[in-house]
Tab-separated table of C-alpha atoms in Angstrom:
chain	number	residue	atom	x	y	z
A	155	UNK	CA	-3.862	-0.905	-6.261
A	156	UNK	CA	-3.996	1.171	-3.123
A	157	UNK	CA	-6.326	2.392	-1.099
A	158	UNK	CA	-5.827	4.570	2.567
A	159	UNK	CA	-8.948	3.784	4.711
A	160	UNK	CA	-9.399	6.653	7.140
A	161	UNK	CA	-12.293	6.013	9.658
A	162	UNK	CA	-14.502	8.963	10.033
A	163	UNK	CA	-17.402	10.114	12.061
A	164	UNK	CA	-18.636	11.847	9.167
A	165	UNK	CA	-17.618	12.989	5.638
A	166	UNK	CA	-18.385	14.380	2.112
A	167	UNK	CA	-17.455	15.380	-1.060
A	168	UNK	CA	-18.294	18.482	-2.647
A	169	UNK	CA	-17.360	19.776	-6.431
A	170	UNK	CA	-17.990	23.661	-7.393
A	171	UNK	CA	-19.485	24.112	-4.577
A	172	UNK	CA	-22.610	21.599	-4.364
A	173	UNK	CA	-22.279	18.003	-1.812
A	174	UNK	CA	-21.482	14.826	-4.144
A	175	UNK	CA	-21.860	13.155	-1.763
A	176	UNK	CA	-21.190	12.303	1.981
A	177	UNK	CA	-21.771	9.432	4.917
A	178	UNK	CA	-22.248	9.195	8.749
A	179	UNK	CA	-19.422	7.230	10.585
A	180	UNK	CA	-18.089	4.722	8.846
A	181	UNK	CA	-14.960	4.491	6.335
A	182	UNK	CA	-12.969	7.043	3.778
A	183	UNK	CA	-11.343	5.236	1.675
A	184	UNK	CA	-9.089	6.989	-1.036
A	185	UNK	CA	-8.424	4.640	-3.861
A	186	UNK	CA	-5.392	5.003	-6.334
A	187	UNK	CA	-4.755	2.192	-9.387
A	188	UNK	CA	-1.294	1.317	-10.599
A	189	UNK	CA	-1.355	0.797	-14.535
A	190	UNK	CA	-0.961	-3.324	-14.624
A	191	UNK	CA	-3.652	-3.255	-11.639
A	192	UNK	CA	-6.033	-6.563	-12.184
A	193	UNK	CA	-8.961	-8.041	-10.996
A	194	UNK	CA	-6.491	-9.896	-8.651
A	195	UNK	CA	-5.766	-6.487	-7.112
A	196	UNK	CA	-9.421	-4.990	-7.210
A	197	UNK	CA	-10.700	-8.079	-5.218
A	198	UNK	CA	-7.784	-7.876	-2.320
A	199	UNK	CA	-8.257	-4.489	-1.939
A	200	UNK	CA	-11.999	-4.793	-2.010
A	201	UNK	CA	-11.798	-7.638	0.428
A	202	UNK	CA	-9.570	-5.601	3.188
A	203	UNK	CA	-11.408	-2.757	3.106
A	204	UNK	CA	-14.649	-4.522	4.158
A	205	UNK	CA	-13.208	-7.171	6.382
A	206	UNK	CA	-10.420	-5.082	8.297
A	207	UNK	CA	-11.283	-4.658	11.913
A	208	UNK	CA	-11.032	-1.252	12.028
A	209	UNK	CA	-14.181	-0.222	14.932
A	210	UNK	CA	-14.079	-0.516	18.536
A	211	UNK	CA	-16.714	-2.989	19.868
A	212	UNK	CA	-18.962	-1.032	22.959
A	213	UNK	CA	-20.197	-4.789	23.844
A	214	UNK	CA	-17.145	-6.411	24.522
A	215	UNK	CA	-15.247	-3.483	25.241
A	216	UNK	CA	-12.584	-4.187	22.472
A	217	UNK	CA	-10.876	-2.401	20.185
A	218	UNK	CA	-9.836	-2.946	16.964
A	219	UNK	CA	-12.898	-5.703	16.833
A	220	UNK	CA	-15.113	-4.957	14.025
A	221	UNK	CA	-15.010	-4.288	10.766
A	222	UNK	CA	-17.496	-1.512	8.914
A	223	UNK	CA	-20.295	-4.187	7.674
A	224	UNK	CA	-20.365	-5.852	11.471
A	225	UNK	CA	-21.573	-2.199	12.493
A	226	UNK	CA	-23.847	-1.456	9.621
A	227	UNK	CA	-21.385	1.867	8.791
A	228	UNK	CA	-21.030	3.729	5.222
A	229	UNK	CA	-18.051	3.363	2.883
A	230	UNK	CA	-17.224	6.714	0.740
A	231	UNK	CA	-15.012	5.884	-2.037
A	232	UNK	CA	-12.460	8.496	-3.540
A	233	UNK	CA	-10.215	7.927	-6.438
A	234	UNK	CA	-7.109	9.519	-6.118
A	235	UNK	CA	-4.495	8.810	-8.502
A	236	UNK	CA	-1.517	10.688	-6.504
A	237	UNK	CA	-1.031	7.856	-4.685
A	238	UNK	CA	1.213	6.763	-6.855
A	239	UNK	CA	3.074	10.075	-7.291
A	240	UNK	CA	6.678	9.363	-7.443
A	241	UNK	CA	9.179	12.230	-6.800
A	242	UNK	CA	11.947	12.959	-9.642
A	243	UNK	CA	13.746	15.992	-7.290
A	244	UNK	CA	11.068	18.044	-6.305
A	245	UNK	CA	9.152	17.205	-9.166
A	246	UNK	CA	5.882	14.943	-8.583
A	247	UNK	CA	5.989	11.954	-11.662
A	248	UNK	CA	2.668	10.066	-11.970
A	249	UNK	CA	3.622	7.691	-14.745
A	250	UNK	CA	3.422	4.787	-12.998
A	251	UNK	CA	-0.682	5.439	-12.588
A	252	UNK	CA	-3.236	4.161	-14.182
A	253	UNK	CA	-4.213	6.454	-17.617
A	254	UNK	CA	-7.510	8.306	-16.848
A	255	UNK	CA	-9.399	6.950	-19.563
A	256	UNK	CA	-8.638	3.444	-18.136
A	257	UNK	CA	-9.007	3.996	-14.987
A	258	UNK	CA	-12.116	5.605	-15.067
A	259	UNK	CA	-13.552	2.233	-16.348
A	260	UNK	CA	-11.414	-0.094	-13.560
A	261	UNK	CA	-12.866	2.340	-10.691
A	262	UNK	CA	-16.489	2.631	-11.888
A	263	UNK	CA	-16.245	-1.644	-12.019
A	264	UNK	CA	-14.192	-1.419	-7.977
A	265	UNK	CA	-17.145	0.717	-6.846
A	266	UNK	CA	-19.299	-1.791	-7.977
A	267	UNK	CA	-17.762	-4.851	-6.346
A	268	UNK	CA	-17.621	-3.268	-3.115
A	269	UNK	CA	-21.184	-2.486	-3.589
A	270	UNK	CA	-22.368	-6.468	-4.069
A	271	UNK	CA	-19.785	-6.898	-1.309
A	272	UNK	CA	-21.474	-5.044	0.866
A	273	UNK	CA	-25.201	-3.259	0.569
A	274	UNK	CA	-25.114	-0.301	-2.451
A	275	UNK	CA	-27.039	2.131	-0.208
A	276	UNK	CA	-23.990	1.986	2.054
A	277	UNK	CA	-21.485	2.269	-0.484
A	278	UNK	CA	-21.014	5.829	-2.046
A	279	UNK	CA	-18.099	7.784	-3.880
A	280	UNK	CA	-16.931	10.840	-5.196
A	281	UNK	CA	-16.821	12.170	-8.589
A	282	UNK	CA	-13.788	10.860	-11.153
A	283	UNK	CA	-11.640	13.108	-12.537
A	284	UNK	CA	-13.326	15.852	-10.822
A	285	UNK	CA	-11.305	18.979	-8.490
A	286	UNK	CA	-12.954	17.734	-5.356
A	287	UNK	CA	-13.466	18.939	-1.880
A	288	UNK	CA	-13.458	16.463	0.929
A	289	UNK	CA	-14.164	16.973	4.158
A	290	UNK	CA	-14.178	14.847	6.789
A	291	UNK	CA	-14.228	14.636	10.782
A	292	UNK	CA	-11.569	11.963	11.416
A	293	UNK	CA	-11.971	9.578	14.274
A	294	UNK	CA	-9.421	9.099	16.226
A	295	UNK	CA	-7.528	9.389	13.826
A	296	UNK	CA	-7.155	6.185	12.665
A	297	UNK	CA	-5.605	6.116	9.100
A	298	UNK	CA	-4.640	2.684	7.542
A	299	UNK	CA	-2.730	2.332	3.942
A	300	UNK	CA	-3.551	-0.947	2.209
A	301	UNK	CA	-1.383	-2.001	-0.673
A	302	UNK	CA	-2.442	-4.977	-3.039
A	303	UNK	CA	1.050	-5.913	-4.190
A	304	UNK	CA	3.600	-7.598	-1.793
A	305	UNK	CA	6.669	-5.575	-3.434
A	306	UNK	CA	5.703	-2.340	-5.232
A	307	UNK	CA	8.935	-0.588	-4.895
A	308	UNK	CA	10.994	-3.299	-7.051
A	309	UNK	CA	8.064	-3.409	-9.084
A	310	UNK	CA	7.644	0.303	-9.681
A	311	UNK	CA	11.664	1.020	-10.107
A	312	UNK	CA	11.641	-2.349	-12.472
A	313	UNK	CA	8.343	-0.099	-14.359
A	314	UNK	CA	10.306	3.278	-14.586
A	315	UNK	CA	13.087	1.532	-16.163
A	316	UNK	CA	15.713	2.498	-13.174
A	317	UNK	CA	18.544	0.056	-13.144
A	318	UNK	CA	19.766	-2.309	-9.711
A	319	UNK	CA	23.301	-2.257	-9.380
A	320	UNK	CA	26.315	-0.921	-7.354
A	321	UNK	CA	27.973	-3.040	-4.689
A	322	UNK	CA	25.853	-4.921	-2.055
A	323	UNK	CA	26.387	-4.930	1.598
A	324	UNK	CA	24.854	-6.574	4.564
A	325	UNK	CA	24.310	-4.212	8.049
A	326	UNK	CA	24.505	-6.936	11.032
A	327	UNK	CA	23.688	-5.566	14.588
A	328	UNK	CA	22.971	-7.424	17.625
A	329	UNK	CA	24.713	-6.663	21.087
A	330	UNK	CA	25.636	-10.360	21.474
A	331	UNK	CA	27.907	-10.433	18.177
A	332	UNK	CA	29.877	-13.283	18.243
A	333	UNK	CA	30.120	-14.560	14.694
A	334	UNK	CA	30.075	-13.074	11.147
A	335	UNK	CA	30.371	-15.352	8.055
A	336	UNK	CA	29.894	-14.045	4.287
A	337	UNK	CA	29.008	-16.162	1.549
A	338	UNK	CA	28.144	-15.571	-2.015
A	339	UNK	CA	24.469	-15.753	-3.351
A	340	UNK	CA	22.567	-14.614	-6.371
A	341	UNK	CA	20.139	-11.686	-6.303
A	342	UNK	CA	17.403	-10.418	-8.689
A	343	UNK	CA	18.093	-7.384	-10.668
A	344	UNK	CA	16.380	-5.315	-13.147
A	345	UNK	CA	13.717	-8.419	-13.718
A	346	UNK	CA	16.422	-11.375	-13.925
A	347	UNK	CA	19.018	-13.207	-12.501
A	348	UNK	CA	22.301	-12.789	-12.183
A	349	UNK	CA	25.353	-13.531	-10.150
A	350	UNK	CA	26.579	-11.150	-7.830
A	351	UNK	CA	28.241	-10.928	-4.501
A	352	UNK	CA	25.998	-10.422	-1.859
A	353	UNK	CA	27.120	-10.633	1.454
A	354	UNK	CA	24.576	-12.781	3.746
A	355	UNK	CA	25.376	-12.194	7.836
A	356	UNK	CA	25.193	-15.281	9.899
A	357	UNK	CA	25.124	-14.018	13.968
A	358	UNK	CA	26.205	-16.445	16.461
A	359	UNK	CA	24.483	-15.136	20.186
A	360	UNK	CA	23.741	-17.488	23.531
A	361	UNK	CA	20.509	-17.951	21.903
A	362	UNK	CA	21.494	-19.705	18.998
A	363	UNK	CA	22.703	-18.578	15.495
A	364	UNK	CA	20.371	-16.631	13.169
A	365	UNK	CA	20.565	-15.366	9.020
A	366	UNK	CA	20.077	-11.781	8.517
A	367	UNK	CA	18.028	-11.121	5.296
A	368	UNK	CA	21.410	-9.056	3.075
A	369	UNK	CA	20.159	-5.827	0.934
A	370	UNK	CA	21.506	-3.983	-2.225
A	371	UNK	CA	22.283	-0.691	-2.269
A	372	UNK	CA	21.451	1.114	-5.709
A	373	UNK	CA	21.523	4.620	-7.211
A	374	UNK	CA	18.815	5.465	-9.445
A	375	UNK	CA	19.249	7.855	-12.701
A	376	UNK	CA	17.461	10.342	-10.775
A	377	UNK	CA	20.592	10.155	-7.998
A	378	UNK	CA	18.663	8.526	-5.309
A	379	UNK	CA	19.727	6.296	-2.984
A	380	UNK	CA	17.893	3.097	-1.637
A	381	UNK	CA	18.293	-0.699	-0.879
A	382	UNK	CA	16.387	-3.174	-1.986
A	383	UNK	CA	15.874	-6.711	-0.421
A	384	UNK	CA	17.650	-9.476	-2.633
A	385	UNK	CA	15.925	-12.312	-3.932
A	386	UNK	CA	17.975	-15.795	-3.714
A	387	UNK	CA	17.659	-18.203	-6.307
């Protein structure tokens, strides 16, 4: 699941013309759902978007101090399923989303959690599935992206059945370069083990001696280039 928490000083939704619905200051939040999104995923999400010290705090003179239930702000929830819009060329792909009828079911139930979480006067949204208008005064702007899985690019390459391989390389740089060793490890690829060479840097400075983390390059059927961190067994 992800969600992109915008803090507002105002904002609203409006379909064909007529206000959905709208808040004082407080928090946007557009919420997208990946298709093997769980209640594991609805709860973090949930959880950050309540508890993140987002607000500055006029007592203490802080910012980034409170979070939107420690001022008693709104929370307008939007779903918005092109945030997992993947790009084939110049050609948007949104396979990797949750199906609407689905999803319509998994963001009715989020909007209620964050509602017990919080107060349900506070808590309002837009309307799903609807072409909607929003408007919104941002403050600052402040705009935060909050993503409930650790590795969603392996995961969503691994789901759109794109292939790791090619060779692997590791890019070392440090001013102090003394020492470069290269060993052999095993990385993860396309969901499994197996043995490949991947070349792990080891620099030696005045400060000591340090591992760099190594990465694969891969080329996806699309033609794409990336790298990907390996995994070692």
């Amino acid at each position: 699941m992800r969600a992109v928490l915008q803090r507002v000083i105002s904002a609203r939704v409006e379909v064909e013309g007529h206000i959905v619905s709208q808040i004082g200051p407080g928090l946007l939040v557009l919420v997208g759902l990946l298709d093997s999104d769980t209640e594991k995923d609805a709860e973090y999400i949930c959880r950050k978007i309540l508890n993140t010290r987002i607000f500055h705090n006029e007592e203490t003179g802080r910012s980034w101090d409170l979070n939107v239930m420690q001022k008693g702000y709104e929370v307008l929830l939007v779903s918005q399923f092109t945030l997992y819009g993947m790009l084939k060329g110049n050609k948007l792909d949104f396979h990797v989303a949750m199906p609407p009828e689905r999803a319509k079911t998994c963001y009715e139930s989020f909007v209620q959690r964050v509602s017990k979480a919080y107060k349900s006067d506070a808590v309002k949204d837009g309307l799903f599935g609807a072409m909607m208008q929003v408007h919104l005064v941002n403050d600052g702007p402040v705009t935060i992206q909050l993503d409930s899985r650790k590795d969603t690019t392996a995961e969503l390459n691994q789901s759109g059945k794109r292939s790791v391989g090619g060779r692997a390389r590791c890019r070392a740089i440090g001013r102090d370069l003394l020492k470069l060793n290269v060993n052999q490890f095993s990385c993860r690829s396309a969901g499994a083990l197996r043995a490949v060479p991947v070349p792990v840097c080891r620099l030696q400075t005045p400060r000591g001696q340090f591992r760099t983390e190594p990465q694969l390059r891969f080329s996806a059927p699309s033609g794409a280039l990336g790298f990907l961190p390996c995994a070692f067994r």
